[in-house]
Coordinates of C-alpha atoms in Angstrom, one line a residue:
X1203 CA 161.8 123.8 4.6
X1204 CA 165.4 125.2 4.1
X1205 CA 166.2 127.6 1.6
X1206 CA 167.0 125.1 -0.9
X1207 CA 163.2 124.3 -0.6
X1208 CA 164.1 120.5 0.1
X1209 CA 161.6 119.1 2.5
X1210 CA 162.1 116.7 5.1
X1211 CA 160.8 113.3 6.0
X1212 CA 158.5 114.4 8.2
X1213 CA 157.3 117.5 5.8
X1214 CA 156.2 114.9 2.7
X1215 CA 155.0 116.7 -0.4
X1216 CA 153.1 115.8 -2.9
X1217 CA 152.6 118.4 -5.4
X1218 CA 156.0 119.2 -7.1
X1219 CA 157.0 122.4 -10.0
X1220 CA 160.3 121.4 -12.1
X1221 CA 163.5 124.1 -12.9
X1222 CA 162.9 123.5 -16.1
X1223 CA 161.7 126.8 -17.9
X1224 CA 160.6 127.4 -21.2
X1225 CA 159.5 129.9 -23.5
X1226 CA 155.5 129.6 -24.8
X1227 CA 153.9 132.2 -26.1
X1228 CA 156.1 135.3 -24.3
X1229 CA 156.4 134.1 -21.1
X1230 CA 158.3 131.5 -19.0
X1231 CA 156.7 128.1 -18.1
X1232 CA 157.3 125.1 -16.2
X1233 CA 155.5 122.5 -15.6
X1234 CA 153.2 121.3 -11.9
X1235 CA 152.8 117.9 -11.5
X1236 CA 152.2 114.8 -8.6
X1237 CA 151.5 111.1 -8.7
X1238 CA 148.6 112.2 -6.4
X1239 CA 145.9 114.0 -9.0
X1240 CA 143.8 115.0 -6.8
X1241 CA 146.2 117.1 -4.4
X1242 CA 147.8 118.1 -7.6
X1243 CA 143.9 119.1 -8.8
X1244 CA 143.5 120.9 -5.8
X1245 CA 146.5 122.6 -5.9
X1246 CA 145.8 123.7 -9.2
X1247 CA 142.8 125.2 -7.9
X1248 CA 144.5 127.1 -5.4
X1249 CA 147.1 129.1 -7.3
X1250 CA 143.7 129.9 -9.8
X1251 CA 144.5 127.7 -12.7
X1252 CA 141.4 125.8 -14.2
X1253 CA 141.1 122.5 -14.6
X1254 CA 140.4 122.9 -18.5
X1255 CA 144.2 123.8 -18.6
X1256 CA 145.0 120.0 -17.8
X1257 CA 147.4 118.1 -19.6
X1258 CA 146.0 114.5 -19.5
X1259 CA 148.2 112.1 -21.3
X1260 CA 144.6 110.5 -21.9
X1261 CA 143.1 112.6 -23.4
X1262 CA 145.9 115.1 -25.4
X1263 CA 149.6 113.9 -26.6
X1264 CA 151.4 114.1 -23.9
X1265 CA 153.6 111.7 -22.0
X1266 CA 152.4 112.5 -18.3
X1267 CA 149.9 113.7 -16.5
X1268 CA 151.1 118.1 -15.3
X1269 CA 150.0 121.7 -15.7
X1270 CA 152.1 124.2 -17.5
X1271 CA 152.6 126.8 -15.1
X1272 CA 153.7 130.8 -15.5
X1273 CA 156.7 131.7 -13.0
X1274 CA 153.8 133.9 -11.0
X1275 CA 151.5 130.7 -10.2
X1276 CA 155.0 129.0 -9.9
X1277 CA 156.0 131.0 -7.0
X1278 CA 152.5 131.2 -5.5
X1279 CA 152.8 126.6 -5.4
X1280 CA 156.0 127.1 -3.7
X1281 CA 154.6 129.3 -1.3
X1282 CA 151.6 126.8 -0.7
X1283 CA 154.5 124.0 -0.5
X1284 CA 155.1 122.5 -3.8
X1285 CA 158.7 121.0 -4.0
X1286 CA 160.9 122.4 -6.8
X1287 CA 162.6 119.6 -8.4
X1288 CA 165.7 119.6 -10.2
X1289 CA 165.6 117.7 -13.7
X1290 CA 167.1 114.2 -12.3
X1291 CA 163.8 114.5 -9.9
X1292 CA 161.4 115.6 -12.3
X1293 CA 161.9 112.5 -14.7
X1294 CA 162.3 110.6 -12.0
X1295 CA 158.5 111.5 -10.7
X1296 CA 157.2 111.4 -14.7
X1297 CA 158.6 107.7 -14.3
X1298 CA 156.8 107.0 -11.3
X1299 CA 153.7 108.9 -12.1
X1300 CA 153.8 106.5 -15.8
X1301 CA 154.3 103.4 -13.1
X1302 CA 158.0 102.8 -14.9
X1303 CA 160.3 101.4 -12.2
X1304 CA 162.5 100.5 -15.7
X1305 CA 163.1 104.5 -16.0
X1306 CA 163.1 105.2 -12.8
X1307 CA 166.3 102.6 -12.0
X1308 CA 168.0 104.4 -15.1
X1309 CA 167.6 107.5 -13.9
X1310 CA 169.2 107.1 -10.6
X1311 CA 172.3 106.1 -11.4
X1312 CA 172.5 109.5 -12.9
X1313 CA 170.8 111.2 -10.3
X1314 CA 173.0 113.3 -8.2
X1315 CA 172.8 111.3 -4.8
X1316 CA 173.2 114.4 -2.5
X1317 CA 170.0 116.4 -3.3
X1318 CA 167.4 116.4 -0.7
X1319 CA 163.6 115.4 -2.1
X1320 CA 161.3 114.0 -0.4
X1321 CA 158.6 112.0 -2.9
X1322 CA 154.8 112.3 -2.6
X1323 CA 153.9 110.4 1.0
X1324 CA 152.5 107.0 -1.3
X1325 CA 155.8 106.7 -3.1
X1326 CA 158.2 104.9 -1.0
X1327 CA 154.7 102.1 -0.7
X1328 CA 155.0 102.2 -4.9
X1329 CA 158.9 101.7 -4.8
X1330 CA 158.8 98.9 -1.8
X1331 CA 155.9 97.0 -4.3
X1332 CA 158.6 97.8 -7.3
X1333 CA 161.6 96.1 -5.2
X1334 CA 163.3 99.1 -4.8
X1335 CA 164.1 99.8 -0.9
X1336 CA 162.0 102.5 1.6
X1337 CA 165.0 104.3 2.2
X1338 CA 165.7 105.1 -1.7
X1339 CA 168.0 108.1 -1.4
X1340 CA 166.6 110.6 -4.2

């Protein structure tokens, strides 16, 4: 990965972390997520968060399935190869993880076209299926 952390075709992530940080209870989260729960589970399990800590839209009042994540385990998912996404990327993967292809065309035509992501390896199957193209530039 460069030092942008943008992966590339061949280096297909599925666990992701957003830029998006925010204040809870004296210290700074962000949020882990994936379309893939079980490699985001297993991350999760990695950088020593417990499952109990799940936000499962289920289950609790929340739109999408993540982990709220301290900018310690943050940097430890990086590390272990989570892609940072900008905010363009992170709703776009909350539109694909809630199977919205209605959000997700919305989104990029605000999306900046020259960031580099790479979606989890099933995605680009999901968009082909939604009638977007395989090559969908994120």
């Amino acid at each position: 990965m460069d030092g942008n952390n943008s992966a590339t075709a061949g280096d297909a992530m599925s666990v992701y972390v957003d830029s998006a940080i925010h204040a809870l209870r004296g210290r700074l989260m962000c949020h882990m997520f994936s379309p893939d729960l079980d490699a985001l589970h297993a991350m999760a399990r990695r950088i020593g968060i417990e499952q109990r800590w799940f936000q499962d839209p289920l289950t609790m009042a929340v739109s999408w399935p993540h982990y709220d994540l301290d900018q310690t385990r943050r940097a430890v998912a990086v590390e272990l190869g989570a892609v940072i996404c900008d905010r363009y990327q992170t709703v776009a993967m909350a539109a694909i993880i809630q199977g919205r292809p209605d959000k997700l065309r919305r989104i990029r035509a605000l999306a900046d076209p020259g960031r580099a992501f790479t979606p989890a390896r099933h995605v680009p199957e999901w968009l082909a299926e939604q009638g977007f193209a395989q090559a969908w530039d994120w």
